[in-house]
mmCIF file of C-alpha atoms in Angstrom:
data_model
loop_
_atom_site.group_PDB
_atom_site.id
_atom_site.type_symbol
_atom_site.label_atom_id
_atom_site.label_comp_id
_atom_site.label_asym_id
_atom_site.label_seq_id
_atom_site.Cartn_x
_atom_site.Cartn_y
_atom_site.Cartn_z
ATOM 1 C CA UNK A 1 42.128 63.052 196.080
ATOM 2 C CA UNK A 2 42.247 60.434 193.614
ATOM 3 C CA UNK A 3 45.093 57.997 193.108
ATOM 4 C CA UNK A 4 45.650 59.643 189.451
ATOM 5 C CA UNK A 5 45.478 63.033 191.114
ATOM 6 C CA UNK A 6 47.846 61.695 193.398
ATOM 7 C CA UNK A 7 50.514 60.032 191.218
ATOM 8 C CA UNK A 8 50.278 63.104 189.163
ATOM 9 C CA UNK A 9 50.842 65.191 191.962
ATOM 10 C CA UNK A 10 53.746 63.175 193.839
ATOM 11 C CA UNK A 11 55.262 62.282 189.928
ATOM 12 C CA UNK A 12 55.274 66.415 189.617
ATOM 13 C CA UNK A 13 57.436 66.727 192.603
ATOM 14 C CA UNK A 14 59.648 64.241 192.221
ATOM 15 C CA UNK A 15 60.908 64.763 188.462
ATOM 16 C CA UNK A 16 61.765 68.460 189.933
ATOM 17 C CA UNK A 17 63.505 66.431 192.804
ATOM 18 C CA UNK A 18 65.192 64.839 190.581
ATOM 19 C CA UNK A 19 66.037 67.033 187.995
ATOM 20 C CA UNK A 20 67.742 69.424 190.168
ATOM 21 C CA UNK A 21 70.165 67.273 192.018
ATOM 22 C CA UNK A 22 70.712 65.273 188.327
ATOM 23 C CA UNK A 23 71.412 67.441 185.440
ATOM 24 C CA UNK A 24 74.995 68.778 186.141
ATOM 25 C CA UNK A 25 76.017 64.917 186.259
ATOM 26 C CA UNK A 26 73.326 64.483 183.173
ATOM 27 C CA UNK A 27 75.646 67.131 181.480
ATOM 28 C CA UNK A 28 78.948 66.257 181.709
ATOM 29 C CA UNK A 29 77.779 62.822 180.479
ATOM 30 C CA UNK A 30 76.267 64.311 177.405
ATOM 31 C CA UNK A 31 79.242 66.170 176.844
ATOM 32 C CA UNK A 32 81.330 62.689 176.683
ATOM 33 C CA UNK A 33 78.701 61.072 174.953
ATOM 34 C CA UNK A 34 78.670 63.690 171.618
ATOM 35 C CA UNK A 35 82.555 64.762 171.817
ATOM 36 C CA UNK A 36 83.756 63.319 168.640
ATOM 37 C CA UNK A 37 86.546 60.936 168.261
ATOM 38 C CA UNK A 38 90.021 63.095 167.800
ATOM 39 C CA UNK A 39 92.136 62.870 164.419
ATOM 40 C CA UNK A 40 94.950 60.237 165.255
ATOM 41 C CA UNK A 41 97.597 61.523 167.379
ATOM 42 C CA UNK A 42 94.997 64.552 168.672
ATOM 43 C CA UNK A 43 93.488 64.284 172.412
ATOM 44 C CA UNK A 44 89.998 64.384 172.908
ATOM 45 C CA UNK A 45 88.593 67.893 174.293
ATOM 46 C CA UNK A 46 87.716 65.852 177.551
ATOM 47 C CA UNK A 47 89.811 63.165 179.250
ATOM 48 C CA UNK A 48 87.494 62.435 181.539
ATOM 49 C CA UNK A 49 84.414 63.342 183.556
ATOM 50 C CA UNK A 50 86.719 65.253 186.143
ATOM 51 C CA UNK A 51 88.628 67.504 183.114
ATOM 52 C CA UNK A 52 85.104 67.509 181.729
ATOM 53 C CA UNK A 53 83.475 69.392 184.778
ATOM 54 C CA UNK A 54 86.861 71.672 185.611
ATOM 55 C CA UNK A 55 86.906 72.675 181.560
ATOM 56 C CA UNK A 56 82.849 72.833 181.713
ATOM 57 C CA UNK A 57 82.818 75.460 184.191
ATOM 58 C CA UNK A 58 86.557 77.291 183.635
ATOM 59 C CA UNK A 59 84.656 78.085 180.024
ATOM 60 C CA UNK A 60 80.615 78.538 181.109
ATOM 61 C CA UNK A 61 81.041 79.210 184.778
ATOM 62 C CA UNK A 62 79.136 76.951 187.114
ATOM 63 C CA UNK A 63 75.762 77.745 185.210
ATOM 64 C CA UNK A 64 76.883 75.581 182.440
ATOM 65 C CA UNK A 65 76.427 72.578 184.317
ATOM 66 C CA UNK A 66 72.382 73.697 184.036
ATOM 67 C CA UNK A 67 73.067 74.237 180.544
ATOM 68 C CA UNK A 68 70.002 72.973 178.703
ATOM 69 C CA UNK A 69 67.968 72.506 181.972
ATOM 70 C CA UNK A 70 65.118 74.630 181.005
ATOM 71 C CA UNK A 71 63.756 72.107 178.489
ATOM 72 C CA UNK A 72 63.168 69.363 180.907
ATOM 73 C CA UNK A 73 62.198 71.655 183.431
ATOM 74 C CA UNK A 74 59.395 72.755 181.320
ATOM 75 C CA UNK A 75 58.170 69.417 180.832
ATOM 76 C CA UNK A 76 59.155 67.691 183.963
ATOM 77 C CA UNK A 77 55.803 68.060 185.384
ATOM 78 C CA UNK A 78 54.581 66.597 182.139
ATOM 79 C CA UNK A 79 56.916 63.716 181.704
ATOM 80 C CA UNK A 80 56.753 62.385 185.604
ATOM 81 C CA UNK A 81 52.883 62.709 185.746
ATOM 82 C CA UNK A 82 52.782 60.237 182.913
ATOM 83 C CA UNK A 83 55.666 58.276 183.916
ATOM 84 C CA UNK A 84 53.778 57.651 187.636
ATOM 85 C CA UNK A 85 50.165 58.222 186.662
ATOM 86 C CA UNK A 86 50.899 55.132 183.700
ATOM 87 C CA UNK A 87 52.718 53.169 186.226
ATOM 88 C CA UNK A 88 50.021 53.623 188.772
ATOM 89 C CA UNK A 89 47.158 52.705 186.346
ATOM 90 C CA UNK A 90 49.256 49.050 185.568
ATOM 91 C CA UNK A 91 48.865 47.982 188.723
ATOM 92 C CA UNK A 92 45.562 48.552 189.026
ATOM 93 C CA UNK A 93 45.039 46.687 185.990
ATOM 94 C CA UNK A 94 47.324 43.919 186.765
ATOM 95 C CA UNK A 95 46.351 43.417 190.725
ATOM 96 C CA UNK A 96 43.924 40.340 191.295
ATOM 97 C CA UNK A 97 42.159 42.475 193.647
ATOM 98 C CA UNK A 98 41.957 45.504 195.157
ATOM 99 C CA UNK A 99 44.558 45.891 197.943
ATOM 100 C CA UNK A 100 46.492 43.452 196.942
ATOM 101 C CA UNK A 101 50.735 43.707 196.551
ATOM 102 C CA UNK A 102 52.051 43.315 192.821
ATOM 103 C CA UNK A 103 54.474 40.789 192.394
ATOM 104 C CA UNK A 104 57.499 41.791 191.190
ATOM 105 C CA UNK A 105 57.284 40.698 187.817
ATOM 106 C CA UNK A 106 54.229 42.770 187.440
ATOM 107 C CA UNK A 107 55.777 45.986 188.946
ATOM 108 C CA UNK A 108 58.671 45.207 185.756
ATOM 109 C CA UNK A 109 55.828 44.457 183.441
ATOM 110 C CA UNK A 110 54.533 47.757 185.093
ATOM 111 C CA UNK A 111 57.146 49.631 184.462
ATOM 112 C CA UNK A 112 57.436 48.992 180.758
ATOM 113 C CA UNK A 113 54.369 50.046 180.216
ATOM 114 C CA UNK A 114 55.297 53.278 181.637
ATOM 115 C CA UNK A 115 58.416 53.946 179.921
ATOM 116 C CA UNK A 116 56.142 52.969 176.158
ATOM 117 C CA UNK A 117 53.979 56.171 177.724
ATOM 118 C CA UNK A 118 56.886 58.868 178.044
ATOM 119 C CA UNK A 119 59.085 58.016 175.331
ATOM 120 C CA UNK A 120 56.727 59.942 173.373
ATOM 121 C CA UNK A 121 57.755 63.193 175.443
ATOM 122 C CA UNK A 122 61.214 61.917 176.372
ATOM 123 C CA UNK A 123 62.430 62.319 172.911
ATOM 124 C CA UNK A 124 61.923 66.112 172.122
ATOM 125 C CA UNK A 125 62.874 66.984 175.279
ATOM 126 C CA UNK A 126 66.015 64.761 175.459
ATOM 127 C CA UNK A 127 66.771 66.423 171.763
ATOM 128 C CA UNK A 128 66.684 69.758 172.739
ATOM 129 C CA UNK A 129 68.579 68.597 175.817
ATOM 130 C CA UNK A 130 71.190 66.943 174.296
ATOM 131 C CA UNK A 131 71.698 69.824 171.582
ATOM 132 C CA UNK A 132 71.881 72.289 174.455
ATOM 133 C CA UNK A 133 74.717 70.777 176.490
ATOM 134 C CA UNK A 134 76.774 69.460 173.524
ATOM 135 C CA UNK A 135 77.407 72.178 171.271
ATOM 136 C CA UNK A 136 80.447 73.733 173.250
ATOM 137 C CA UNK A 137 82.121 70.493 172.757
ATOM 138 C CA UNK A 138 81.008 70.278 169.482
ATOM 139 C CA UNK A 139 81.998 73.845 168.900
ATOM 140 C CA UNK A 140 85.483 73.206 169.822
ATOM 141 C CA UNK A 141 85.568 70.196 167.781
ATOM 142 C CA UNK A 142 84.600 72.431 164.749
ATOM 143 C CA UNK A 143 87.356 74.987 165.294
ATOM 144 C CA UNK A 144 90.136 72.998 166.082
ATOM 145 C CA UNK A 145 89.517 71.107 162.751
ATOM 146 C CA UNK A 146 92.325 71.825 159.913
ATOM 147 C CA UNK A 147 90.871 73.427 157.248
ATOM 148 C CA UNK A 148 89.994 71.496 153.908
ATOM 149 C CA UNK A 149 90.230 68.390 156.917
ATOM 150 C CA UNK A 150 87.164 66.359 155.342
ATOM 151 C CA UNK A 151 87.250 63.101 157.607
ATOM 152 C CA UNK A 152 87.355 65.758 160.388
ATOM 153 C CA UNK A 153 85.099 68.096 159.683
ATOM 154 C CA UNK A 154 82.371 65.746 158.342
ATOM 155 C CA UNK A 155 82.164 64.843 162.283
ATOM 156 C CA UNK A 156 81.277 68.468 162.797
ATOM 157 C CA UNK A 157 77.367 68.024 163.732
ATOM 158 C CA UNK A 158 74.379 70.505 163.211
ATOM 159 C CA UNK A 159 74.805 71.251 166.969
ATOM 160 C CA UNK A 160 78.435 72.493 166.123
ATOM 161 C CA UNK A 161 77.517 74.763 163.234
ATOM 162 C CA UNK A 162 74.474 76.511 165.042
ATOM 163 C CA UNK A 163 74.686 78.283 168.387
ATOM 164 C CA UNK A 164 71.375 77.887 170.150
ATOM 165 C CA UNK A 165 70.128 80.783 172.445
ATOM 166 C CA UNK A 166 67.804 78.563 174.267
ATOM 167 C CA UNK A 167 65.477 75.302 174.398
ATOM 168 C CA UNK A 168 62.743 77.764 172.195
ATOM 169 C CA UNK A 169 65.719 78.571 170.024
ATOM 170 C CA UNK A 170 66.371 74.764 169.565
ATOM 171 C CA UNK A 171 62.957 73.862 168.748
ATOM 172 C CA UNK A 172 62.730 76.517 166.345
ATOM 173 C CA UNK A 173 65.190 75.914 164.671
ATOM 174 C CA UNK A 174 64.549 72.181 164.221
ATOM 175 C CA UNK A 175 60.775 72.650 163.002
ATOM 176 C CA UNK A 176 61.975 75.573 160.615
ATOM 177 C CA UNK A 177 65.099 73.601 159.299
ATOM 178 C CA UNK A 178 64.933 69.707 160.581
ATOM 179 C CA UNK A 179 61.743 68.717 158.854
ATOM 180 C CA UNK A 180 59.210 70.241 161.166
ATOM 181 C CA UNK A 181 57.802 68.329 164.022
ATOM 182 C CA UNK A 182 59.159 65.262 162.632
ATOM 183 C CA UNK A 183 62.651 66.183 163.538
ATOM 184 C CA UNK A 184 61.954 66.582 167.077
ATOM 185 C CA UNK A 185 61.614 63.097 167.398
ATOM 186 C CA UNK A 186 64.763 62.394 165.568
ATOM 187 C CA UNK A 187 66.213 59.142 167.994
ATOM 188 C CA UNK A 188 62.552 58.004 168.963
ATOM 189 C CA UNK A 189 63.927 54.787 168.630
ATOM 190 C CA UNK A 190 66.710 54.408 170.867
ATOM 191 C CA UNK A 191 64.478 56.349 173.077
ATOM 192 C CA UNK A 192 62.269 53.628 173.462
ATOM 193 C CA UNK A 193 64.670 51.018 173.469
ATOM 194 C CA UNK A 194 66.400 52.932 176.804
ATOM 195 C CA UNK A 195 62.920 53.972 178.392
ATOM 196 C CA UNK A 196 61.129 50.802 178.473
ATOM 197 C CA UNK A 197 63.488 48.537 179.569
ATOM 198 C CA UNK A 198 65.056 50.797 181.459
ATOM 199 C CA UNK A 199 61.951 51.393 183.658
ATOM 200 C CA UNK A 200 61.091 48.135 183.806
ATOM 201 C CA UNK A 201 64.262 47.507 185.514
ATOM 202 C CA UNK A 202 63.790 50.866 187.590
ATOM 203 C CA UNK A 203 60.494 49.852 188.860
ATOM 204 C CA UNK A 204 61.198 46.392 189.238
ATOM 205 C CA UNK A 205 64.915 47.164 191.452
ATOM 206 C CA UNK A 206 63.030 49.562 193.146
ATOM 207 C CA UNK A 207 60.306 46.986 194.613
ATOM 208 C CA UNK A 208 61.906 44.448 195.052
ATOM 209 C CA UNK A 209 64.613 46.494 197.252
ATOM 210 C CA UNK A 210 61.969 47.515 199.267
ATOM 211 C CA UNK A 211 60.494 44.374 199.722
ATOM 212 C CA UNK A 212 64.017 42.851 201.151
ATOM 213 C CA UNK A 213 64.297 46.033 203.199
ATOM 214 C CA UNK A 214 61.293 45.490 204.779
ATOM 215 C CA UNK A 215 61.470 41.662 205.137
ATOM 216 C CA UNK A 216 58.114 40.946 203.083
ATOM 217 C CA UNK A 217 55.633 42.999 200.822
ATOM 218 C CA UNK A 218 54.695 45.452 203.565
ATOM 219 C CA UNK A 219 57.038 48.095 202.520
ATOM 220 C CA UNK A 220 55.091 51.220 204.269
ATOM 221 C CA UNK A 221 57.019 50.830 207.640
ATOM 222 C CA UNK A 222 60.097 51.731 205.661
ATOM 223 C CA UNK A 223 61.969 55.306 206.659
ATOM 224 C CA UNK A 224 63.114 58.121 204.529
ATOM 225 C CA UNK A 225 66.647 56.812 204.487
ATOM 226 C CA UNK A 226 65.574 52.925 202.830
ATOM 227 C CA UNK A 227 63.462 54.798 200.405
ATOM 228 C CA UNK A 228 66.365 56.632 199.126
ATOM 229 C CA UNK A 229 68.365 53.817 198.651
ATOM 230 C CA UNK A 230 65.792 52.318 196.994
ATOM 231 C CA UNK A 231 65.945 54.249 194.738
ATOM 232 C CA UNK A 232 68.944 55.303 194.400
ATOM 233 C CA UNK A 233 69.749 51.241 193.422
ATOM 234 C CA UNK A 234 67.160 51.513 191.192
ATOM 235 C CA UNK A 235 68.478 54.628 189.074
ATOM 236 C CA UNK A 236 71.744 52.782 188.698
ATOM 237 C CA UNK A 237 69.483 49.516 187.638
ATOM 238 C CA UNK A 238 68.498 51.488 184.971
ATOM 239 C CA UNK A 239 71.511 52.982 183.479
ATOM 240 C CA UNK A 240 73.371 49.719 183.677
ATOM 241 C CA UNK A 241 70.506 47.714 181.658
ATOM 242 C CA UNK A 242 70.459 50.514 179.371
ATOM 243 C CA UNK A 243 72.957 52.292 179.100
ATOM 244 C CA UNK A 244 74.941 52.303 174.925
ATOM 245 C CA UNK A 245 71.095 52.914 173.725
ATOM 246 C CA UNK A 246 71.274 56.410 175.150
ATOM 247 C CA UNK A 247 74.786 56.642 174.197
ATOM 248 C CA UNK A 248 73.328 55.898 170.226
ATOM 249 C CA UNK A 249 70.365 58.755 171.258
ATOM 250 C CA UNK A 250 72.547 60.882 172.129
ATOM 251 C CA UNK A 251 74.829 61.304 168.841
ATOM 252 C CA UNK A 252 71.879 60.710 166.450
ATOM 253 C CA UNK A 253 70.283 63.496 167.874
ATOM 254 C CA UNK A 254 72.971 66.032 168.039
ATOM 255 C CA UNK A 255 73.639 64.428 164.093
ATOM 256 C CA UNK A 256 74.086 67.156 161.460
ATOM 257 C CA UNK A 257 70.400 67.003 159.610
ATOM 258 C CA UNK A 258 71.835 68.070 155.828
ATOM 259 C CA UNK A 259 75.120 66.052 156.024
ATOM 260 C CA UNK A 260 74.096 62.805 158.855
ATOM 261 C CA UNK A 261 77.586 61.181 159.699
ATOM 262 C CA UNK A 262 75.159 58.351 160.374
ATOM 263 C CA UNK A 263 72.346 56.904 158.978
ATOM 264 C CA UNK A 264 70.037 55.189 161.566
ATOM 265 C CA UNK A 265 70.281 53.474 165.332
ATOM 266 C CA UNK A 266 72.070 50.494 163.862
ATOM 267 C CA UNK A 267 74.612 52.389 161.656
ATOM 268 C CA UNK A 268 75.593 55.126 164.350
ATOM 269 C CA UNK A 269 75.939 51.899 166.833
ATOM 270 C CA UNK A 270 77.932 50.173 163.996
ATOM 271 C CA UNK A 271 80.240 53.462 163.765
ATOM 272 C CA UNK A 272 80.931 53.986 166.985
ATOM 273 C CA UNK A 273 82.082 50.252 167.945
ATOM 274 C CA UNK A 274 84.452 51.005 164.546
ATOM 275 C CA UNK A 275 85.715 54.054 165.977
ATOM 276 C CA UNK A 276 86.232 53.896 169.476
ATOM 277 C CA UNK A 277 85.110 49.579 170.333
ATOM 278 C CA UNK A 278 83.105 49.010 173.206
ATOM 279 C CA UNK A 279 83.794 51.371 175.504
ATOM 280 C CA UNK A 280 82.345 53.785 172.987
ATOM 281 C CA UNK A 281 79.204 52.517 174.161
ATOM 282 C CA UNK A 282 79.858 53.788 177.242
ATOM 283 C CA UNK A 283 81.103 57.536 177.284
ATOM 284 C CA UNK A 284 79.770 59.433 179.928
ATOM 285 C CA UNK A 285 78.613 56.231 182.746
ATOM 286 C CA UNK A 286 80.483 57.443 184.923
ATOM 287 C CA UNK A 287 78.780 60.615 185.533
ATOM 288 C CA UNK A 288 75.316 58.791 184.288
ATOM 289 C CA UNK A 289 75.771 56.486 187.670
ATOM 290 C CA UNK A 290 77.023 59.140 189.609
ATOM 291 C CA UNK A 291 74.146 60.924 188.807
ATOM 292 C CA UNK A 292 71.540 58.008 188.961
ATOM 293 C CA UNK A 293 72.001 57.338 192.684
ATOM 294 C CA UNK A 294 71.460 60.657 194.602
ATOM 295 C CA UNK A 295 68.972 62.119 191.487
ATOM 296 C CA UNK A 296 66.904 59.264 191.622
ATOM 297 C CA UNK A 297 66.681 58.690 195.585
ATOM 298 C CA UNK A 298 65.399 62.068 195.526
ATOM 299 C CA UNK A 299 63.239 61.789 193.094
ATOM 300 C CA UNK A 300 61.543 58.566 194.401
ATOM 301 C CA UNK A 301 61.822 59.681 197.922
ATOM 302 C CA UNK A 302 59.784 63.028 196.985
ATOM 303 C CA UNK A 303 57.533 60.952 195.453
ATOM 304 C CA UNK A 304 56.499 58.665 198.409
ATOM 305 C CA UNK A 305 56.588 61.655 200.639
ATOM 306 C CA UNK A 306 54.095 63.947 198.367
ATOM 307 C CA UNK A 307 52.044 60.909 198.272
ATOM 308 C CA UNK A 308 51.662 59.637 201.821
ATOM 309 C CA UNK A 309 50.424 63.647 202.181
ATOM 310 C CA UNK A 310 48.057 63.838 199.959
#
């Protein structure tokens, strides 16, 4: 088997890896993210990521912590195989020669490359996503708003006002009302800004932690337990670098279409410093680092396994 057969193969595996040990922390932190801010003197739906998962599942039952799963599950296969198959295809471009260990400023420059590749499919999927596991919150929001309350209710988003049966639902929805396959990539931006950064730190963390785990560039000695660390530091690498662009992604795209409380990446980050200051930025990390450490050991750990098997 080829190596592009094989990163698309081992990528396959380990987005599912990932993805299923991830997205009940991935939800709860979207559900922090997109809660808007309470009138003065009101408490917010969710104090916390705790009240968020006991209030998550009291309402939805445990299956609401998979609430919006079925869109990235769709497309993990999709979104990995280009993720590792781009990745892979960097280093063979940027080694000197064949065989030879990438530094590890070319597994970061690596890495960016990659995350240019998948923002492309990121951004859909995160949309429908995002829309998926907010609108309870957002719901709430909406009804517990006094009537004729305009600063209130002009917080009410799209995602509030429509209940969505399902990722198709969402994407229907969004091409019949939202502009057509334009709005789908509504946040494209602060897509990008997270995903290639972000990977380049990922892929970077993730070599370079191997490389000091191993004690030089020889890293296929290295058991099951290093490679999940590995990459488990390297999921929280990338949330840290990243982390009040997906914050801005994450409102813009669960932003009412015909009445947008904001007007772009730099006027929704703008807002929310206004409204809630810097920690704003950062609703939801603790469940995003939670989540990055055992969802992306998996998910690199599956990877390296599928691979050395194929």
């Amino acid at each position: 088997m080829g190596d592009v057969a094989k990163d698309l193969a081992a990528g396959t595996v380990g987005g599912a890896a990932q993805l299923v040990v991830g997205h009940p922390f991935d939800t709860i932190k979207v559900k922090l993210q997109s809660q808007p801010t309470p009138p003065p003197g009101q408490p917010p739906k969710f104090a916390g990521a705790i009240d968020a998962v006991k209030k998550t599942i009291a309402a939805e039952g445990p299956g609401g912590l998979y609430k919006g799963m079925g869109a990235p599950l769709a497309t993990v296969a999709a979104f990995n195989a280009v993720l590792f198959t781009v990745r892979g295809q960097m280093e063979t471009l940027l080694r000197s020669e064949p065989g030879v260990a990438l530094t590890i400023n070319q597994q970061v420059i690596a890495g960016a490359g990659a995350g240019v590749a998948v923002s492309f499919l990121a951004c859909p999927t995160e949309l429908i996503k995002c829309r998926l596991q907010a609108q309870s919150a957002l719901g709430t929001a909406a009804a517990a708003a006094p009537a004729g309350g305009a600063a209130a209710t002009a917080t009410v988003t799209a995602a509030a006002a429509v209940k969505y049966g399902g990722p198709l639902d969402v994407a229907r929805h969004v091409l019949r009302s939202e502009g057509g396959v334009r709005g789908l990539f509504k946040g494209l931006v602060p897509t990008m800004a997270r995903e290639v950064p972000g990977n380049a730190a990922m892929f970077g963390v993730y070599e370079a932690t191997k490389q000091y785990m191993a004690g030089g560039q020889d890293t296929s000695g290295l058991g099951r337990g290093s490679l999940i660390l590995a990459g488990g530091i390297a999921g929280a690498a990338f949330w840290s670098s990243v982390y009040p662009t997906d914050v801005v992604k994450s409102v813009l795209q669960v932003d009412d279409f015909k009445n947008p409380k904001y007007s772009g990446s730099i006027d929704a980050f703008k807002k929310i410093l206004a409204a809630d200051g810097v920690k704003g930025l950062y609703k939801g990390f603790g469940p995003a680092m939670a989540r990055s450490v055992p969802a992306n050991g998996a998910c690199f750990l599956a990877y390296e396994m599928t691979k050395s098997l194929l």
